[in-house]
Structure formats: structure tokens, C-alpha cells
Tab-separated table of C-alpha atoms and ligand atoms in Angstrom:
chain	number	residue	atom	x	y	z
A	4	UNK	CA	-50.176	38.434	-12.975
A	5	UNK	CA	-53.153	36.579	-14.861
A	6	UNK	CA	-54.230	33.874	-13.400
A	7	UNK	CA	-53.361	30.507	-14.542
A	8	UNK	CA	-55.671	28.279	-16.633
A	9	UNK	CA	-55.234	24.670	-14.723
A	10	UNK	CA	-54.533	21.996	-17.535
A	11	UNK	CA	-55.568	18.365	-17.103
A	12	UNK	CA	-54.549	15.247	-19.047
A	13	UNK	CA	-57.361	14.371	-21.415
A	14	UNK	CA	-56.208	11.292	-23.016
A	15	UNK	CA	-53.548	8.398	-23.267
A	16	UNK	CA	-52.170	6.232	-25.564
A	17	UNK	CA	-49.168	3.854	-25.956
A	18	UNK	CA	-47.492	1.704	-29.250
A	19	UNK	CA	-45.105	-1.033	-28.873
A	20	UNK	CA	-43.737	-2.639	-32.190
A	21	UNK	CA	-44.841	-6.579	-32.460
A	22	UNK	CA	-41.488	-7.955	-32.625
A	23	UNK	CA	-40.036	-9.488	-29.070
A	24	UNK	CA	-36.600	-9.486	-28.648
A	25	UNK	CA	-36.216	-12.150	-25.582
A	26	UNK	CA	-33.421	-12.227	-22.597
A	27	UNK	CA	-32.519	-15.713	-24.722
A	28	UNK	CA	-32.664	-14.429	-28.160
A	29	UNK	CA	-29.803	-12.182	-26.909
A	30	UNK	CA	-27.905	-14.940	-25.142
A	31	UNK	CA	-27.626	-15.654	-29.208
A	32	UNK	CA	-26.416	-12.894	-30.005
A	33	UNK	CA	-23.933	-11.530	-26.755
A	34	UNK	CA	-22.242	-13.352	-23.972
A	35	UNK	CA	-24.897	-12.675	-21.498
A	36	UNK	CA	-27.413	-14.939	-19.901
A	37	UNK	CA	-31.091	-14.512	-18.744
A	38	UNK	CA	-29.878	-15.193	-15.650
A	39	UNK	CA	-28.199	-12.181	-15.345
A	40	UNK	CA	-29.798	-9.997	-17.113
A	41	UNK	CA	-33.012	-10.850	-15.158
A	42	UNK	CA	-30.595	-9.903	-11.571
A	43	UNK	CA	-29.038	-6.952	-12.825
A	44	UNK	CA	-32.175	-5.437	-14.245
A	45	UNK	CA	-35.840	-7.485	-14.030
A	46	UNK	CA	-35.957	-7.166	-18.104
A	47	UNK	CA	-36.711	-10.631	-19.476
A	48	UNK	CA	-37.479	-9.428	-23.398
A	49	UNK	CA	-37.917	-6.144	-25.513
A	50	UNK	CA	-39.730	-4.743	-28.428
A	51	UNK	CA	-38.091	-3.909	-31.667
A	52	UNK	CA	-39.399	-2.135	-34.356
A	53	UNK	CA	-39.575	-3.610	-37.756
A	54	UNK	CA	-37.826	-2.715	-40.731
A	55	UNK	CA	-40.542	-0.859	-42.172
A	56	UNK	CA	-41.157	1.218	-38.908
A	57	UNK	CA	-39.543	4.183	-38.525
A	58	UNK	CA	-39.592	6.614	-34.331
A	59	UNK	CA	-42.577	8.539	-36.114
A	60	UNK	CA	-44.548	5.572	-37.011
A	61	UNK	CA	-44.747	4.459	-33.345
A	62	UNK	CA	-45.630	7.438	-32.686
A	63	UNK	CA	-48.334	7.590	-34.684
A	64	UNK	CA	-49.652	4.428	-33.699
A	65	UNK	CA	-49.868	6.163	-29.955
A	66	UNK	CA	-51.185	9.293	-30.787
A	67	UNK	CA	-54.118	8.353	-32.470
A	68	UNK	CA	-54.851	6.411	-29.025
A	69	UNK	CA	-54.229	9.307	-26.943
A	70	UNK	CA	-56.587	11.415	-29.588
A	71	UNK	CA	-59.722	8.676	-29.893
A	72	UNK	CA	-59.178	8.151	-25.754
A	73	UNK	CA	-59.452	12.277	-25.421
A	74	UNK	CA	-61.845	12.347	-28.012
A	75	UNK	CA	-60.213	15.028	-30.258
A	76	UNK	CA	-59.968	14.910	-33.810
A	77	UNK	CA	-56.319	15.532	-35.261
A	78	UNK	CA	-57.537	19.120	-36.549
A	79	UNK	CA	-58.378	20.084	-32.521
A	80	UNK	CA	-54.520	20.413	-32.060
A	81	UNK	CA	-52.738	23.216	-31.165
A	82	UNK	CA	-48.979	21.872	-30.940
A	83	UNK	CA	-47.295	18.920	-31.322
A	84	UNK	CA	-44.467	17.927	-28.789
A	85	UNK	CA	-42.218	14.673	-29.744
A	86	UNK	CA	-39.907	13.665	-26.968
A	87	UNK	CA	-37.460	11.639	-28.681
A	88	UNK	CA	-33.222	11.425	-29.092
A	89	UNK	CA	-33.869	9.028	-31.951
A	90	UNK	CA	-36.044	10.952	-34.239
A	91	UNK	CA	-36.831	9.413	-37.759
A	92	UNK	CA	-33.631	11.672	-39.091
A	93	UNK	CA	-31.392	14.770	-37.054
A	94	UNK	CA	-33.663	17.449	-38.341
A	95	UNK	CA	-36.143	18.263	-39.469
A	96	UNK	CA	-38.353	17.437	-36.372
A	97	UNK	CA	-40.388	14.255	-35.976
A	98	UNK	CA	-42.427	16.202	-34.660
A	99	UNK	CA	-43.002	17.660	-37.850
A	100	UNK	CA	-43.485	14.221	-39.563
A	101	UNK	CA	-45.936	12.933	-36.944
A	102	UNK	CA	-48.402	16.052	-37.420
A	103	UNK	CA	-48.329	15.449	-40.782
A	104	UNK	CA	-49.208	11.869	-40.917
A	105	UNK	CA	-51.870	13.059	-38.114
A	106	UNK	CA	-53.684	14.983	-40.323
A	107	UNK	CA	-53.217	17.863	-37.309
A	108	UNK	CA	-53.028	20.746	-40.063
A	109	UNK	CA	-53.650	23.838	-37.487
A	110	UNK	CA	-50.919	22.307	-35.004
A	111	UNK	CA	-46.864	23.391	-34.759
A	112	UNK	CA	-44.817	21.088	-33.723
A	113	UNK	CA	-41.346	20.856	-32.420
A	114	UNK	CA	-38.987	17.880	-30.972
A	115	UNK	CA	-37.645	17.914	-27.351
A	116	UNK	CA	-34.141	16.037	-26.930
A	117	UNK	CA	-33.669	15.284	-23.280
A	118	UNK	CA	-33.221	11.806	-23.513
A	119	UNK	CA	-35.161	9.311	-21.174
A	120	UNK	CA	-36.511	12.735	-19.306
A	121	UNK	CA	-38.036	14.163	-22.773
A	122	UNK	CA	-41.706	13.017	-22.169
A	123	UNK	CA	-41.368	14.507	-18.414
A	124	UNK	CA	-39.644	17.803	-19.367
A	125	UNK	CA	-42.317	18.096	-22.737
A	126	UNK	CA	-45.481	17.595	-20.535
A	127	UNK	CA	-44.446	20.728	-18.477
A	128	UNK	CA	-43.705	22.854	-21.425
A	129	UNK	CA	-47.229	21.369	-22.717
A	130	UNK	CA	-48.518	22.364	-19.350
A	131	UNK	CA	-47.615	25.933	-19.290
A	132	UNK	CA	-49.041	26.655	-22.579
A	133	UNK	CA	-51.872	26.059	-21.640
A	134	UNK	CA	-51.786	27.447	-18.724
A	135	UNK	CA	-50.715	30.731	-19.864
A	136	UNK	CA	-53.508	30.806	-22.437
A	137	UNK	CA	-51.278	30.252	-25.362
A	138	UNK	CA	-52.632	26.816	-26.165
A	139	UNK	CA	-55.283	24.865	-25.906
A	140	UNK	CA	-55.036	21.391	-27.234
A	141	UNK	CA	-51.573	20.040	-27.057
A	142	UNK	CA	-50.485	16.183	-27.913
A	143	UNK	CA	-47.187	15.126	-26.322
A	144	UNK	CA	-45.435	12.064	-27.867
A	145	UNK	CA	-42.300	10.126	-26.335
A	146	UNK	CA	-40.885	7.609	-28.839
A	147	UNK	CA	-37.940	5.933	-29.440
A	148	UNK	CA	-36.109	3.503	-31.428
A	149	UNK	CA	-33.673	2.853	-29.650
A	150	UNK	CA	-32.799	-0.276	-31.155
A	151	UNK	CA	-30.742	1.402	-34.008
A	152	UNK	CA	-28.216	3.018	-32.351
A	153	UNK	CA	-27.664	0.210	-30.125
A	154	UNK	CA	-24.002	-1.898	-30.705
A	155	UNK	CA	-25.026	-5.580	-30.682
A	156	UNK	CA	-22.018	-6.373	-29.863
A	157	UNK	CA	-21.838	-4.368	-26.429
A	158	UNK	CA	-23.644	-6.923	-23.731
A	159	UNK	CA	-23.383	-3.705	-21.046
A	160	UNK	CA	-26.090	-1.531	-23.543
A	161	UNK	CA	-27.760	-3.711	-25.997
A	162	UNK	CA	-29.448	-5.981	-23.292
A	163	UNK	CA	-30.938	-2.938	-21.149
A	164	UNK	CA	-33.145	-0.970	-24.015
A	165	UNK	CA	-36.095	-1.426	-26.610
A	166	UNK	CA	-38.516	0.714	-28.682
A	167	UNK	CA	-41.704	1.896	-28.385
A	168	UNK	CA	-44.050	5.231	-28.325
A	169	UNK	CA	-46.254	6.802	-25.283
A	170	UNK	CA	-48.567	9.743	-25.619
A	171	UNK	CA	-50.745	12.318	-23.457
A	172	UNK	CA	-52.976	14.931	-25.020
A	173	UNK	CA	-53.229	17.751	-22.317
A	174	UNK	CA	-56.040	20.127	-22.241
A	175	UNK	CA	-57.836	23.312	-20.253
A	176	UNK	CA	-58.717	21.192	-16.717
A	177	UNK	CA	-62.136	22.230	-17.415
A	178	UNK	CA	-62.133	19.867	-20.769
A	179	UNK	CA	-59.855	17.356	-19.901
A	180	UNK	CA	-61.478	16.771	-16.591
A	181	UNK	CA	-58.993	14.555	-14.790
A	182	UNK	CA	-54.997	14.481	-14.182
A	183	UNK	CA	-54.628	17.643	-13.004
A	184	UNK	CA	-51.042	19.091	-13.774
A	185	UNK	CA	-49.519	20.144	-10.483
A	186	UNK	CA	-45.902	20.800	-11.969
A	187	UNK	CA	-42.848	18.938	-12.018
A	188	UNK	CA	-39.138	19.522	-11.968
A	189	UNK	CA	-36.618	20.010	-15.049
A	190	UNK	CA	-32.524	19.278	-13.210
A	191	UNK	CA	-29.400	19.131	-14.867
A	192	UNK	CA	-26.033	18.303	-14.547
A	193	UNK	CA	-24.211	19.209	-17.750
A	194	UNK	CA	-20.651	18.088	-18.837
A	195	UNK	CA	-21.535	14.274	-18.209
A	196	UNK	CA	-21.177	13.433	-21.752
A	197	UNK	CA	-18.813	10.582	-21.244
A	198	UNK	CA	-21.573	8.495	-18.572
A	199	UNK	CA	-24.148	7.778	-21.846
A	200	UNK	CA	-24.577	9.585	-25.295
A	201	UNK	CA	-24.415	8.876	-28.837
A	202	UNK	CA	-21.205	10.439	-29.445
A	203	UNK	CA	-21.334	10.084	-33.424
A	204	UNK	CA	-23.305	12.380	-35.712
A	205	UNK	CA	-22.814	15.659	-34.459
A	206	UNK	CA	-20.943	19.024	-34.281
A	207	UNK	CA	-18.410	17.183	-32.330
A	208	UNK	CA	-17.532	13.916	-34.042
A	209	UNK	CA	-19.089	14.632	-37.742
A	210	UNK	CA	-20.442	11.184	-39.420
A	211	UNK	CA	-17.243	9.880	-40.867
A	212	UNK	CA	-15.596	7.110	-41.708
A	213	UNK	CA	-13.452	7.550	-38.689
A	214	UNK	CA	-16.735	7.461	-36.721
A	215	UNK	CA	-18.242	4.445	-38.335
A	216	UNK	CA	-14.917	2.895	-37.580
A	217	UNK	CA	-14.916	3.810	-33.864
A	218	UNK	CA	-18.597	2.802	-33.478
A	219	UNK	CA	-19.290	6.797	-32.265
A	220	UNK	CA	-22.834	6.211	-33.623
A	221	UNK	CA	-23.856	3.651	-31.550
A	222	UNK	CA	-25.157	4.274	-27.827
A	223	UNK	CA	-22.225	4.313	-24.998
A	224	UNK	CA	-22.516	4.102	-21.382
A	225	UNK	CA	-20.645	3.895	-17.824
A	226	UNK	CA	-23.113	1.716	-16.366
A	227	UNK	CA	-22.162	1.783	-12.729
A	228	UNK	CA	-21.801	5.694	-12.600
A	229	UNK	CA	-25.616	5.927	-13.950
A	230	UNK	CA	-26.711	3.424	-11.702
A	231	UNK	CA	-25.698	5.249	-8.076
A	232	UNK	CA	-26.974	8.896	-10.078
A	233	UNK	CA	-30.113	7.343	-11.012
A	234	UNK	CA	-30.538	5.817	-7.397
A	235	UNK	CA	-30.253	9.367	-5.625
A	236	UNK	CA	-32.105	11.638	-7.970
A	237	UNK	CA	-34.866	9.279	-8.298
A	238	UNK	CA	-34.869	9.564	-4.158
A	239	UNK	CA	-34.804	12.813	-3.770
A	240	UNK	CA	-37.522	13.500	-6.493
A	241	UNK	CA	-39.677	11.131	-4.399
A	242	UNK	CA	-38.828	12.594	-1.031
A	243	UNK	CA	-39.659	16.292	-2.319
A	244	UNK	CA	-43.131	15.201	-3.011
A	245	UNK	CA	-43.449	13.268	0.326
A	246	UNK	CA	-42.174	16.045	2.068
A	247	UNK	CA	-44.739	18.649	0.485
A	248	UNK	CA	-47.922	16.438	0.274
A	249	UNK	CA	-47.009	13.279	2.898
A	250	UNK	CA	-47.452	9.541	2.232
A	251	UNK	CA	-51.144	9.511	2.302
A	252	UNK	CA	-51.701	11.712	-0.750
A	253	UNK	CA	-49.166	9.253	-3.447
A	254	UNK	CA	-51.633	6.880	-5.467
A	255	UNK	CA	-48.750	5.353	-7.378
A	256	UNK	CA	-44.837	6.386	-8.829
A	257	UNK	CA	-44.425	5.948	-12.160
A	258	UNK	CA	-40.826	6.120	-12.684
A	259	UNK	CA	-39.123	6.018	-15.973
A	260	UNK	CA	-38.625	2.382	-16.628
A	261	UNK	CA	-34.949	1.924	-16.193
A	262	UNK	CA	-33.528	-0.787	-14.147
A	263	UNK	CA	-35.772	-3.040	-11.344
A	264	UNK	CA	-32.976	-2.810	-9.078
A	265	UNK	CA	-32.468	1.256	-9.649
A	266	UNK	CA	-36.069	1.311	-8.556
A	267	UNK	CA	-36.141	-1.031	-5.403
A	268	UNK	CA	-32.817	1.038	-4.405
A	269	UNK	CA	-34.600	4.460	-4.550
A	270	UNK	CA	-38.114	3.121	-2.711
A	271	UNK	CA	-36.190	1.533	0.054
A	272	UNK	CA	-34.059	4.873	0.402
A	273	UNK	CA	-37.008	6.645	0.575
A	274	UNK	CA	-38.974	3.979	2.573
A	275	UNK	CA	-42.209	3.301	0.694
A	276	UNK	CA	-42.935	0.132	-0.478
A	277	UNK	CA	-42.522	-1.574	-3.368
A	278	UNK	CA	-46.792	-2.018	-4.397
A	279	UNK	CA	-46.757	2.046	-4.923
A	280	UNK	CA	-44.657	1.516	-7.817
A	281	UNK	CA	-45.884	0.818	-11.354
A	282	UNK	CA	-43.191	-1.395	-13.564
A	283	UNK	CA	-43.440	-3.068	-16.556
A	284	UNK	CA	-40.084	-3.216	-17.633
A	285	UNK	CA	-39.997	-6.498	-17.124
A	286	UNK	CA	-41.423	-6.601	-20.367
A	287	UNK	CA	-40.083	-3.891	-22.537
A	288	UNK	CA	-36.515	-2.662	-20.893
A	289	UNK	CA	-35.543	1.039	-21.229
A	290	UNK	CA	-37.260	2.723	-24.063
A	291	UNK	CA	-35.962	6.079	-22.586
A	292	UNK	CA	-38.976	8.967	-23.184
A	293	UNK	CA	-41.622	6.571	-24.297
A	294	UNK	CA	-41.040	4.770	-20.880
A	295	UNK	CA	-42.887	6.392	-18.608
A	296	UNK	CA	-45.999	7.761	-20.918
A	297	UNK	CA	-46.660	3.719	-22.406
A	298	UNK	CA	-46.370	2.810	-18.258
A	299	UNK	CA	-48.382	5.315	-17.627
A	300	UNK	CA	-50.996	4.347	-20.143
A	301	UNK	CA	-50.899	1.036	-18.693
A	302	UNK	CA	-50.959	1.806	-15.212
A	303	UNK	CA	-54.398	4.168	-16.233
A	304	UNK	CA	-55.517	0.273	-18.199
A	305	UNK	CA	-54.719	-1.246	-14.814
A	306	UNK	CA	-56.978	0.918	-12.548
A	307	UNK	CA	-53.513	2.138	-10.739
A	308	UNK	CA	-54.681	5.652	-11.307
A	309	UNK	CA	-56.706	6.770	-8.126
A	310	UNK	CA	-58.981	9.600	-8.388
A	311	UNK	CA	-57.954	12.159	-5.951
A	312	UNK	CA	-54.573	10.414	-5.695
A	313	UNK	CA	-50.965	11.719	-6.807
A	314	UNK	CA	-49.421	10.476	-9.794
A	315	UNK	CA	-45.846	10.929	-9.632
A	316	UNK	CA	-43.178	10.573	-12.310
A	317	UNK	CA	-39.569	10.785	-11.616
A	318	UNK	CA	-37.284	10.481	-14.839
A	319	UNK	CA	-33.238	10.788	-15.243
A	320	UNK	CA	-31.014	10.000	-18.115
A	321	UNK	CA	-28.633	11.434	-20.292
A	322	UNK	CA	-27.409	14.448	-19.515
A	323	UNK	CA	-27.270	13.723	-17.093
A	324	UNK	CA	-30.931	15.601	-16.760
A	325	UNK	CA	-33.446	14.648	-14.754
A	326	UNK	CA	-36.852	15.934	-13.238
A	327	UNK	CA	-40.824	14.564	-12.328
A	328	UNK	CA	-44.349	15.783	-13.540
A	329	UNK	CA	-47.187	15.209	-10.770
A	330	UNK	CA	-50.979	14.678	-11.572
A	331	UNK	CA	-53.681	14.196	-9.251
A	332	UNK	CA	-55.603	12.283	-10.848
B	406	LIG	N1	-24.304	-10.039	-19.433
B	406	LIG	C1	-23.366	-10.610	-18.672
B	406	LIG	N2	-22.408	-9.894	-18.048
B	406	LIG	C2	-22.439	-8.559	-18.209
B	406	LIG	C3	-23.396	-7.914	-18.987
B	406	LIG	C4	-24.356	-8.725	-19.623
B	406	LIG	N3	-25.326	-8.199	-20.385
B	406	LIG	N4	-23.169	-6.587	-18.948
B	406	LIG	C5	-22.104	-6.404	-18.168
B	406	LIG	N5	-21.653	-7.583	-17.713
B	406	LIG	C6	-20.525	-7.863	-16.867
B	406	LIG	C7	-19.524	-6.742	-16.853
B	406	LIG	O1	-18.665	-6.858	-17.975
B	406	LIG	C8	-18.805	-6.993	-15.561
B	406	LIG	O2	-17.855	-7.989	-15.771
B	406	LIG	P1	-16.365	-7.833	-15.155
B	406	LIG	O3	-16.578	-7.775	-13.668
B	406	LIG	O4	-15.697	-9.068	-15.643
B	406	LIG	O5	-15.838	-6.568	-15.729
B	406	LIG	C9	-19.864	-7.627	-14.650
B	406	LIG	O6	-20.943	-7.989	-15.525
B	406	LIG	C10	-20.373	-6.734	-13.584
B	406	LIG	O7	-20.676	-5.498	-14.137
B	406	LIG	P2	-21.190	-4.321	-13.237
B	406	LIG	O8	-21.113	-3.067	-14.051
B	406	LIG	O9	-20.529	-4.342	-11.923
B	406	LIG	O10	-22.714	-4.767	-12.990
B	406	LIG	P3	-23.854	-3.938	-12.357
B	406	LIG	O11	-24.371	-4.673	-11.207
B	406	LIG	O12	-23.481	-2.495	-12.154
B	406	LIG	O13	-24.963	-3.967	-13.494
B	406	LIG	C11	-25.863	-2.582	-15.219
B	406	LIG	C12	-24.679	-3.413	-14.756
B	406	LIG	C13	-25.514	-1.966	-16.567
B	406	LIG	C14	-27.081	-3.476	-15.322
B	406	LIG	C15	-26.117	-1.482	-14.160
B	406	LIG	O14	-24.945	-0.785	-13.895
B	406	LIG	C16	-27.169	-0.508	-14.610
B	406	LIG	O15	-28.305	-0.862	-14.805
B	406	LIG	N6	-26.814	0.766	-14.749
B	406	LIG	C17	-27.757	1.755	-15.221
B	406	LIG	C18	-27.811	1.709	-16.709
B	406	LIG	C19	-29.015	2.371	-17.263
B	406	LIG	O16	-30.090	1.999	-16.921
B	406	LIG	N7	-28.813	3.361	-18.119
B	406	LIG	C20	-29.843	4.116	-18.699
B	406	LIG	C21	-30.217	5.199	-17.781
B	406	LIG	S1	-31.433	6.202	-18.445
């Protein structure tokens, strides 16, 4: 077998849209209170896009961060991977769109549709294209707009999510020169399509006005049920990385940015503490694949990324589907 090239990540970038949707804007809008809100779930406000924005102008806006930060120029590209289950239409791809507006003329581009494990799952398809030689300069985008295909009217969804766009631009380890890719997971347990999907819109409920009637477009979800899946995958992602490297050798989780209380469930099952983790959902909720690359573009602002030190991402979501990508940073 030839050996494999070892790929690296060679720049970040993240784009949240201006417009702050707060725990008491919705208290407006919902029965709900900040109170509970902030219990269930640590999210005290969201972004939301603007009218004029559509998923690939976010991620545009994070792209071109991820580029300047590896210091590529758009025509460097290879591919172009957009993790997204709100794309700017059904087909063709945002990715499509994105490389257009990029300028990245050499690049191909495709979408990957795996919900708020699409930036995860993309980054090791990124990964082994390089690795195998195939490509060399590869930007992966997670963005979502999540926002419209939420049902204001549904205080168990609407308060949980917002938009926004994260981005890494992997490279030959040799060029990128940090982040080393050491793999990841891609899990799935199909048939689960009654626990959270879009239901509307496709081969099995056609847009109709049946659909628009039954509000089959908008997001639905069996909270609890996600909740306790979330809680163990998210644990045993964790322990199989403990178990093959030990304690000593995580820097920091990155998880996808779903729920405070999902998170402090899984660390205390797997018993590491709570200062390993970085969150900011506080301040943007769920914004499903662009979660964990914006987090962890700001946990690489903070100084939370330790070189020599494991970066680990566990994701889960719709699918259900879950897996992790691991660095070393
Ligand atoms: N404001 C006020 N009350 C709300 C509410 C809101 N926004 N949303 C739900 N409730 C109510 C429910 O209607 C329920 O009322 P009832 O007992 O009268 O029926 C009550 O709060 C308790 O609901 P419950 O489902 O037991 O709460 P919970 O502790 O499980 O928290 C979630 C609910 C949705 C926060 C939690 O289940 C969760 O985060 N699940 C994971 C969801 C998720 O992150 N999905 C995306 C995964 S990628």
C-alpha cells in the first residue's frame, strides 16, 4: 500500500450573522422564559441571519477567513466541501455556489448532508484526499441557517438553534504545519427519522399544500430521546480516545455545541472535568455543522489549542449519525 501523505489543518475561520436573537426576545415570541431556557440548555441568545443572507453567504464570510488565516488564494483549491442540511436551495450544491463566489475556479465542490455531524464527517473525507494523494488543498465549510426551517411557534425547537458558518482549509502536514489529522469516527443509526428531521420537501412528503398545512417543512424533534442518545455517544466517543491515548494527551473537547447540560452529562460520565471543554453556546445555541468548526475557531482565538495536545471533536445529530475528528495540534 502507498504510504499515506499526513494532512494538517492550515487555516480557520468562522461567520456569525449580526442579528441577536435573545432568550427574552423569544419569551416575545413563545411561552418560554430565560429562566428555563438558560436550565435546560446554557443558551441565553442566538444569531440570525438577515434577510439578505442566504447558508452560502455565511459561508463565504468564513471561508475567506479560513483562506487569508492559511494563506491561500481562492485559485490554490482543490475541492470544496459544504457541510450543511440547509443549503441556499435542495440542489444544486452550495457547495457549488460558495466556490463560485470564492473565485476558487480549479476547485470541485460537493455538499455533505449529515446534519450537526456534517463538518466532522467532511473533514475526514477532506482528510483522506489528501492523504491518498488525490488532493491537495481542500476548504471545508459547515453552515447553516437554521433559522428558516425553524416553527416559531414550537418553544421545544425554536429556542435551542441559530445560524452561522465555520471553516478549515486542510492541507499536506508538511504545508499546513499544525493540526495534524489523526482520524475520527463516522456512526450511524438509521431509521430514527421520527427523533429530528425536516420531514417536508422530499421524496417522501413532496412540497404541497398538504405539507405547508402540516408544517412538514419546518424542523421536528423528540427532545428527550436526543437528549439520553446524545449523552452516551458523546461518552463513548470521549472514552475511545481516553482509552487509546490516556488523560494526559487531551488539550481540550470540542464538542458540537448542543445543549450545556448534554455536555456536563457526558464529562461527568466519562469523569473529566468540566475546564477541558470548549463551549460557547451560551452565545449562539445549536447551529448544527457550523457548531463545532466556529468553536473551534474560537477556541484556536482563545489559546485553547495546545501544541502537542489532542483536539477532540465529538458530534451527533440527526440521523441519528454521529462520529469525532482528532488533531494534535
Ligand atoms: N420553554 C418552556 N417550557 C418548555 C420549553 C421552552 N422552550 N420547551 C419545552 N418545554 C416544556 C415541555 O413542554 C414540558 O412541559 P410538560 O411537562 O408540561 O409537557 C417541560 O418543558 C419539560 O420538558 P422536557 O422535555 O422534560 O425537558 P428537558 O429537560 O428534556 O429539556 C430539551 C428539553 C429540549 C431542552 C432537552 O430535551 C434537549 O436539549 N434535548 C436535546 C435536543 C437537541 O439538542 N437536539 C439537537 C441535537 S443535534
Amino acid at each position: 500500500m502507498a504510504t499515506l501523505i499526513p494532512v494538517g489543518v492550515a487555516g480557520l475561520g468562522r461567520y456569525v450573522p449580526e442579528k441577536k436573537l435573545t432568550n427574552r426576545d423569544l419569551e416575545q415570541i413563545v411561552d418560554t422564559s430565560d429562566e428555563w431556557i438558560v436550565q435546560r440548555t446554557g443558551i441565553r441568545e442566538r444569531r440570525i441571519a438577515g434577510a439578505d443572507q442566504v447558508t452560502s453567504t455565511l459561508a463565504l464570510a468564513a471561508a475567506k477567513q479560513a483562506l487569508a488565516d492559511a494563506n491561500l488564494d481562492p485559485m490554490d483549491l482543490d475541492l470544496v466541501i459544504c457541510a450543511t442540511v440547509t443549503g441556499d436551495q435542495p440542489f444544486p450544491a452550495t457547495a457549488c455556489r460558495l466556490g463560485y463566489d470564492l473565485g476558487a475556479k480549479k476547485a470541485g465542490g460537493f455538499d455533505v448532508a449529515a446534519a450537526c455531524s456534517g463538518f466532522v464527517f467532511a473533514s475526514q473525507v477532506a482528510a483522506a484526499m489528501i492523504q491518498s494523494g488525490q488532493h491537495r488543498n481542500i476548504l471545508v465549510v459547515g453552515a447553516e441557517i437554521l433559522s428558516r426551517i425553524l416553527d416559531y411557534t414550537d418553544r421545544n425547537t425554536c429556542v435551542l438553534f441559530g445560524d452561522g458558518a465555520g471553516a478549515a482549509v486542510y492541507r499536506p502536514l508538511s504545508e499546513a504545519k499544525r493540526g495534524e489529522f489523526l482520524g475520527g469516527s463516522i456512526c450511524m443509526e438509521g431509521g430514527a427519522e421520527g427523533v429530528l428531521a425536516q420531514p417536508g420537501g422530499g421524496s417522501r412528503h413532496p412540497a404541497s399544500n398538504s405539507s405547508v398545512e402540516q408544517r412538514l417543512h419546518f424542523m421536528k424533534m423528540g427532545g428527550t430521546k436526543v437528549f439520553r442518545f446524545a449523552v452516551r455517544v458523546f461518552a463513548e466517543l470521549v472514552n475511545n480516545v481516553l482509552e487509546k491515548y490516556g488523560r494526559d494527551q487531551i488539550g481540550v473537547i470540542i464538542p458540537h455545541q448542543v445543549n450545556q447540560r448534554i455536555i456536563e452529562s457526558a464529562m461527568e460520565q466519562v469523569g473529566l472535568p468540566m475546564d477541558l471543554v470548549f463551549s460557547n453556546i451560551e452565545r449562539y445555541g445549536n447551529t448544527s455543522a457550523a457548531s463545532v468548526p466556529i468553536a473551534l475557531r474560537e477556541a484556536f482565538e482563545a489559546g485553547r489549542l495546545q501544541p502537542g495536545k489532542l483536539v477532540v471533536m465529538p458530534a451527533f445529530g440527526a440521523g441519528m449519525a454521529w462520529g469525532h475528528l482528532l488533531l494534535r495540534w
